[in-house]
mmCIF file of C-alpha atoms in Angstrom:
data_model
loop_
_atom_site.group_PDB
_atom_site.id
_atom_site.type_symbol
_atom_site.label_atom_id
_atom_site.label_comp_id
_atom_site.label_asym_id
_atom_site.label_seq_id
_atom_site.Cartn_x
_atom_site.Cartn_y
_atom_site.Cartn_z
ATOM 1 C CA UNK A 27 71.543 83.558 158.535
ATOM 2 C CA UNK A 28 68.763 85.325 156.458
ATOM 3 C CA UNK A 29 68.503 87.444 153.674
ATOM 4 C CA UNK A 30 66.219 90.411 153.947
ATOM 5 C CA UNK A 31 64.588 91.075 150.393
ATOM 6 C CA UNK A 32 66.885 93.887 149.460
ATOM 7 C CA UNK A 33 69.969 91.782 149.916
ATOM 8 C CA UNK A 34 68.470 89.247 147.712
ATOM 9 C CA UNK A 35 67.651 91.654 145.027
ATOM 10 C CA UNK A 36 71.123 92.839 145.455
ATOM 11 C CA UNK A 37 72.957 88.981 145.388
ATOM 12 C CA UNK A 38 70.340 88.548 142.118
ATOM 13 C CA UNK A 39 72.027 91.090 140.606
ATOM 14 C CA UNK A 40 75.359 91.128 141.443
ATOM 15 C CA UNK A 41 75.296 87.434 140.305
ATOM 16 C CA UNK A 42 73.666 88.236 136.797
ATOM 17 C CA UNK A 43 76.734 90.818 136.209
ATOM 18 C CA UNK A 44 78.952 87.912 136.798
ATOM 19 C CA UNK A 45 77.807 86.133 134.251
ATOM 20 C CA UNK A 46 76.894 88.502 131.729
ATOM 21 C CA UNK A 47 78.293 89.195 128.667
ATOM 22 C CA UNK A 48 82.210 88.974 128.941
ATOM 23 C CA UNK A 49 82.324 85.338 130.537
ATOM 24 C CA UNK A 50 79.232 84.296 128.100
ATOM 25 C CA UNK A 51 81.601 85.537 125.142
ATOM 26 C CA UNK A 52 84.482 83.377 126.596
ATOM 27 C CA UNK A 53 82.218 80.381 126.399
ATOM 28 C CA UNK A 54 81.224 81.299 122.706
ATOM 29 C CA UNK A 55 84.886 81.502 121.608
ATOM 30 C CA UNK A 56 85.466 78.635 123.582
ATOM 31 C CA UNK A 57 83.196 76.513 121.027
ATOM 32 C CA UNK A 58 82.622 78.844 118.089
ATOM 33 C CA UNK A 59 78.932 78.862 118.857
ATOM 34 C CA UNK A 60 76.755 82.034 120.433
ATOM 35 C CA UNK A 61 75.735 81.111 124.243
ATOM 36 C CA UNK A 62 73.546 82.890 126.658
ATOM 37 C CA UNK A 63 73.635 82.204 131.154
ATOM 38 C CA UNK A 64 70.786 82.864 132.242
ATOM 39 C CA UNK A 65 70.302 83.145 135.981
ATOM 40 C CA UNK A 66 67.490 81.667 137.176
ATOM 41 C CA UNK A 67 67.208 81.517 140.717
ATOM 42 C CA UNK A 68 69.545 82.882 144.343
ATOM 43 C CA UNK A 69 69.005 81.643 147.356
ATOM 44 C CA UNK A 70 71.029 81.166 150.614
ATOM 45 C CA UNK A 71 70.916 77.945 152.681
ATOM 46 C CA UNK A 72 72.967 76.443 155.199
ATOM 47 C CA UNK A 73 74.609 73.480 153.970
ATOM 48 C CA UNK A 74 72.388 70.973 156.109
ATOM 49 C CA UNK A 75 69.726 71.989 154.081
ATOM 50 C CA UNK A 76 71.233 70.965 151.081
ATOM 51 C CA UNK A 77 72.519 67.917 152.546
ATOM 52 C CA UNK A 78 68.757 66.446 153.521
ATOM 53 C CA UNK A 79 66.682 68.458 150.838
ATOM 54 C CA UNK A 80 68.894 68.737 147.834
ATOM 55 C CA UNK A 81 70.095 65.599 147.050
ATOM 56 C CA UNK A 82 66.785 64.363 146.875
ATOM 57 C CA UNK A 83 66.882 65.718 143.334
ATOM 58 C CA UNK A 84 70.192 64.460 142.815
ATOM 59 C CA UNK A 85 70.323 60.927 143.112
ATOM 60 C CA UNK A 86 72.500 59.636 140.748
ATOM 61 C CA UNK A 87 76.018 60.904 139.947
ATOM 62 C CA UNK A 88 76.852 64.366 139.146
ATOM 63 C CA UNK A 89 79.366 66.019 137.839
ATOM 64 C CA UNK A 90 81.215 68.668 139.525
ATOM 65 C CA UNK A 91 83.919 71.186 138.728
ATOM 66 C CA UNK A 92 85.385 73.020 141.903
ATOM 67 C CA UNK A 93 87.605 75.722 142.932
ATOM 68 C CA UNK A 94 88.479 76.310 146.508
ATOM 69 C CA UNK A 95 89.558 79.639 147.631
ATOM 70 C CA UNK A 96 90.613 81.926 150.527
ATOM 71 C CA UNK A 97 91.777 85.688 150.874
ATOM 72 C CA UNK A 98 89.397 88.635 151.921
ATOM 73 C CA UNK A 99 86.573 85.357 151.833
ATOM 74 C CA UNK A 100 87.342 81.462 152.326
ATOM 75 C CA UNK A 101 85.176 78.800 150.847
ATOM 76 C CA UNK A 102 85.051 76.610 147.966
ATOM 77 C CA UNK A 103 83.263 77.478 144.312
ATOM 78 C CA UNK A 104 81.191 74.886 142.855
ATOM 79 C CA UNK A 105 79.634 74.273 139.377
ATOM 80 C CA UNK A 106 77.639 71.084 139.173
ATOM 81 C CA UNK A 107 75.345 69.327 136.753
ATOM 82 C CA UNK A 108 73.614 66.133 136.675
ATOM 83 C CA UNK A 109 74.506 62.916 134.776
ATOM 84 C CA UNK A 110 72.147 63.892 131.568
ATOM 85 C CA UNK A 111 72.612 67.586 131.420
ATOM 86 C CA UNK A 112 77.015 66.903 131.501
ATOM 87 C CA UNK A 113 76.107 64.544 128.421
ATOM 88 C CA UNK A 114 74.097 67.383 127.316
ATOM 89 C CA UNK A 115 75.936 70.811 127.249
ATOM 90 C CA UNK A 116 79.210 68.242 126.349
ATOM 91 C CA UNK A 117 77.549 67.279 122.892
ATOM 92 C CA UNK A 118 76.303 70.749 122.701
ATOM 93 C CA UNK A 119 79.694 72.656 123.141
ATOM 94 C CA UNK A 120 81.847 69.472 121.156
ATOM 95 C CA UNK A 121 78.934 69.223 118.165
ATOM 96 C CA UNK A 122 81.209 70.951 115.474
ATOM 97 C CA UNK A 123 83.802 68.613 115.738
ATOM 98 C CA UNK A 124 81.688 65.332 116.708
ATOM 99 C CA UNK A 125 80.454 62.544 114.055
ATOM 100 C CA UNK A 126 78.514 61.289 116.644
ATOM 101 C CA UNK A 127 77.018 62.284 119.749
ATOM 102 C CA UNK A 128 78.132 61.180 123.319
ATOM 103 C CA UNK A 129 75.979 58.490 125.559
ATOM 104 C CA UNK A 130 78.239 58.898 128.184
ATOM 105 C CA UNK A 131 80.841 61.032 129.625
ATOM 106 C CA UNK A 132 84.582 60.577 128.412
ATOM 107 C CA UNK A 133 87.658 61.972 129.132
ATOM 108 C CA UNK A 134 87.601 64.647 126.434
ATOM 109 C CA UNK A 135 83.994 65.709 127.992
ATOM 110 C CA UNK A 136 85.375 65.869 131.596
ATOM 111 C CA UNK A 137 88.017 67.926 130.047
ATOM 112 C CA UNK A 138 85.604 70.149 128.001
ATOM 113 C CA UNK A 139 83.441 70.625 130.994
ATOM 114 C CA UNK A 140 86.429 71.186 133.419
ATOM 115 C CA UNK A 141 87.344 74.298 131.289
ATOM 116 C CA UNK A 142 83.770 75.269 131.113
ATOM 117 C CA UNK A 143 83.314 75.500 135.100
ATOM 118 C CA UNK A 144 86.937 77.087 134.953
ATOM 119 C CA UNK A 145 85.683 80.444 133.413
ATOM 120 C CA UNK A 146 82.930 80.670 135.255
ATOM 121 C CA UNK A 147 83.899 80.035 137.891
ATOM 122 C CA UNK A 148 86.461 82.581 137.739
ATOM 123 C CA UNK A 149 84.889 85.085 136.491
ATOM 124 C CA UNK A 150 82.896 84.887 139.636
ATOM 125 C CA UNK A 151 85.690 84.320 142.213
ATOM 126 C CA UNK A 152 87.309 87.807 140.243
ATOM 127 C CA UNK A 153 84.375 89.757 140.902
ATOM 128 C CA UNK A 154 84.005 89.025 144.472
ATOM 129 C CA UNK A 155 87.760 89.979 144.829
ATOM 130 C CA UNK A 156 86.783 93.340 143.179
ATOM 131 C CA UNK A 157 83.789 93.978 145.194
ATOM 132 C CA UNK A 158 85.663 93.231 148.503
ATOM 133 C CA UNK A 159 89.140 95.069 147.772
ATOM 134 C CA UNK A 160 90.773 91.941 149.131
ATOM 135 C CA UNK A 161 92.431 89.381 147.055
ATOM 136 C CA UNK A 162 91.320 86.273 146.681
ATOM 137 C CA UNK A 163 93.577 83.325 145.446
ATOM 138 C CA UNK A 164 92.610 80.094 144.184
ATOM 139 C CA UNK A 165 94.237 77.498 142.035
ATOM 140 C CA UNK A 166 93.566 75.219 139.318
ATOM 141 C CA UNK A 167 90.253 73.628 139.278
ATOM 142 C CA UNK A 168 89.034 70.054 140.013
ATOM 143 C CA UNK A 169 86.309 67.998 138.072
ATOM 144 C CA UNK A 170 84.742 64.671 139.875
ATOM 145 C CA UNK A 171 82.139 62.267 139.383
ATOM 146 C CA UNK A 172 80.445 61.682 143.002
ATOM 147 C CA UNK A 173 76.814 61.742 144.370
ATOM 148 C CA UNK A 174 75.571 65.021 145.428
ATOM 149 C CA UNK A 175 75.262 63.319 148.769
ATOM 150 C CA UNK A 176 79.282 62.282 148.865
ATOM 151 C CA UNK A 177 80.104 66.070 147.314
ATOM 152 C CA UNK A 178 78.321 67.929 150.116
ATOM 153 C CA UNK A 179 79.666 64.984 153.169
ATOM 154 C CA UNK A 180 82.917 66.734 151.903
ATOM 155 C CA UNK A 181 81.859 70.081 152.334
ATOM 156 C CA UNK A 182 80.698 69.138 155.587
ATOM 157 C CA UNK A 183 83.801 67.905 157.423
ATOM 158 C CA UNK A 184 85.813 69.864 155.442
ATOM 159 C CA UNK A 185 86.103 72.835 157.535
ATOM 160 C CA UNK A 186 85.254 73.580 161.009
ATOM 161 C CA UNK A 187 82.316 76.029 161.174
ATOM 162 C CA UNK A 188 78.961 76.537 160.589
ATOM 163 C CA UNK A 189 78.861 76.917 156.703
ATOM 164 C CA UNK A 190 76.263 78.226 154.239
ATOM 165 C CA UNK A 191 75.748 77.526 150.428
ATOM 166 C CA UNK A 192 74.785 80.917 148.050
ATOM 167 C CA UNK A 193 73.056 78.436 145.430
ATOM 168 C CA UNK A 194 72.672 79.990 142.066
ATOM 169 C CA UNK A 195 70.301 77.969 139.142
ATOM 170 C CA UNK A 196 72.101 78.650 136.075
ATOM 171 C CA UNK A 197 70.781 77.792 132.431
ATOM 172 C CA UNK A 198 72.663 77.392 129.229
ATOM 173 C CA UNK A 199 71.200 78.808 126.569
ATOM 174 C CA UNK A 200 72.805 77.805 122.715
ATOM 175 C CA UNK A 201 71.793 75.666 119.582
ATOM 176 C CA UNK A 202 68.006 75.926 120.811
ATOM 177 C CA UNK A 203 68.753 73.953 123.653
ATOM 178 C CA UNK A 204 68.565 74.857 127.430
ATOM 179 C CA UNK A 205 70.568 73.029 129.569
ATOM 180 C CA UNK A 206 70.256 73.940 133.744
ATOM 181 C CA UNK A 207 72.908 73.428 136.317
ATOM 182 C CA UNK A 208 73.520 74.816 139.633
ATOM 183 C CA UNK A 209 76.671 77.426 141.306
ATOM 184 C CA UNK A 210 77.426 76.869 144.879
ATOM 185 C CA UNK A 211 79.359 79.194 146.772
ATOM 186 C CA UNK A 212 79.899 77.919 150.094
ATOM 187 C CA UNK A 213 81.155 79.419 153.002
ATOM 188 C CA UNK A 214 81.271 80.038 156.380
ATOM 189 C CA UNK A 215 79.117 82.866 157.921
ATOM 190 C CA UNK A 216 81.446 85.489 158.653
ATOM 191 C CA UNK A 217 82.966 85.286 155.104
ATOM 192 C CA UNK A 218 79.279 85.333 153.569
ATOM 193 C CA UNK A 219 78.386 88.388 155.955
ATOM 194 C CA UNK A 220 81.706 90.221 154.249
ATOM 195 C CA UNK A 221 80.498 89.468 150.562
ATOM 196 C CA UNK A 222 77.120 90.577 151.397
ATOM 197 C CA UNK A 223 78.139 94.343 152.848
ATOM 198 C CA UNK A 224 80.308 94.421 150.000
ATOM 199 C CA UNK A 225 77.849 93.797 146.990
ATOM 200 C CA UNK A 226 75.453 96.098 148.783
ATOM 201 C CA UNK A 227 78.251 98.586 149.311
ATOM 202 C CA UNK A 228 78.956 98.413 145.760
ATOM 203 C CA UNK A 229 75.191 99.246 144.591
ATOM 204 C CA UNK A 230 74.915 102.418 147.228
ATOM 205 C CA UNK A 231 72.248 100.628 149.278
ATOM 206 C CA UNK A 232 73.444 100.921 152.858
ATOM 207 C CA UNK A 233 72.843 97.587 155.108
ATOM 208 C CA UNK A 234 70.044 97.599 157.186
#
């Protein structure tokens, strides 16, 4: 399953709208602090890929905040960041109310970063369920410590199918400080075939 170059322009920007300004508002009231997503890089791989090629920059633990959800598209929703960068955006978002800065993650940062990955994650899963006129459901999200190895073994023999991974580079932008961390929508191809005629559907550029 490819992308031909006008899809990708179209996933770019359908993905930038996402996170624009109303969910990077919630994160600023959220701390009290201005903070800018930026979206950095798209790209569509199946999920063996990831499994062989992307944990080779992942080795240690990461931590990752899911949502798993079915409707008009099934799959699960995944914000992840490694060991440093959680430390990181955690002391960033917690630094008005901190006398001293983290080393490690806690359970008021697992919390703080659970709530995090909830609105953006949601504010994604939303817009997909606008762009497809078909509700999607999903519940209340879950945060874990794991390798990236163990997270996407899970994905793996989760379902049975032939899944693929919309993997979105995502920076934090506040205090002067960048912090990067990766969106995974994953999902199996007939469900990533639906969200892609929809998002082009929804820009008036016809399919080719």
């Amino acid at each position: 399953m490819l992308l031909t170059d006008k899809q990708q322009d179209v996933l770019t920007r359908f993905i930038k709208i996402a996170l624009s300004r109303r969910t990077a508002a919630s994160l600023s009231h959220l701390i009290g602090s201005p903070v800018v997503l930026e979206v950095a890089e798209v790209a569509l791989y199946p999920l063996s890929f990831l499994h062989t090629e992307f944990t080779k920059n992942l080795l240690d633990e990461v931590a990752v905040i899911r949502h798993s959800f079915e409707g008009g598209i099934n799959g699960d929703a995944l914000l992840s960041l490694d060991y440093h960068a959680a430390v990181q955006l955690t002391n960033l978002l917690q630094s008005h109310g901190m006398i001293y800065p983290l080393d490690q993650l806690n359970l008021s940062a697992c919390e703080v970063l659970t709530e995090v990955g909830n609105i953006l994650l949601t504010a994604y899963l939303r817009m997909l369920d606008q762009l497809l006129g078909q509700p999607i459901t999903f519940g209340v999200p879950s945060f874990e410590m794991n390798s990236m190895q163990g997270i996407l073994n899970h994905l793996v023999l989760s379902r049975h199918e032939v899944r693929y991974v919309l993997l979105v580079k995502t920076t934090f932008r506040l205090c002067d400080t960048a912090v990067d961390s990766y969106m995974m929508l994953v999902s199996g191809v007939a469900s990533l075939s639906s969200l892609i005629r929809g998002i082009e559907a929804s820009f008036c550029l016809p399919s080719p």
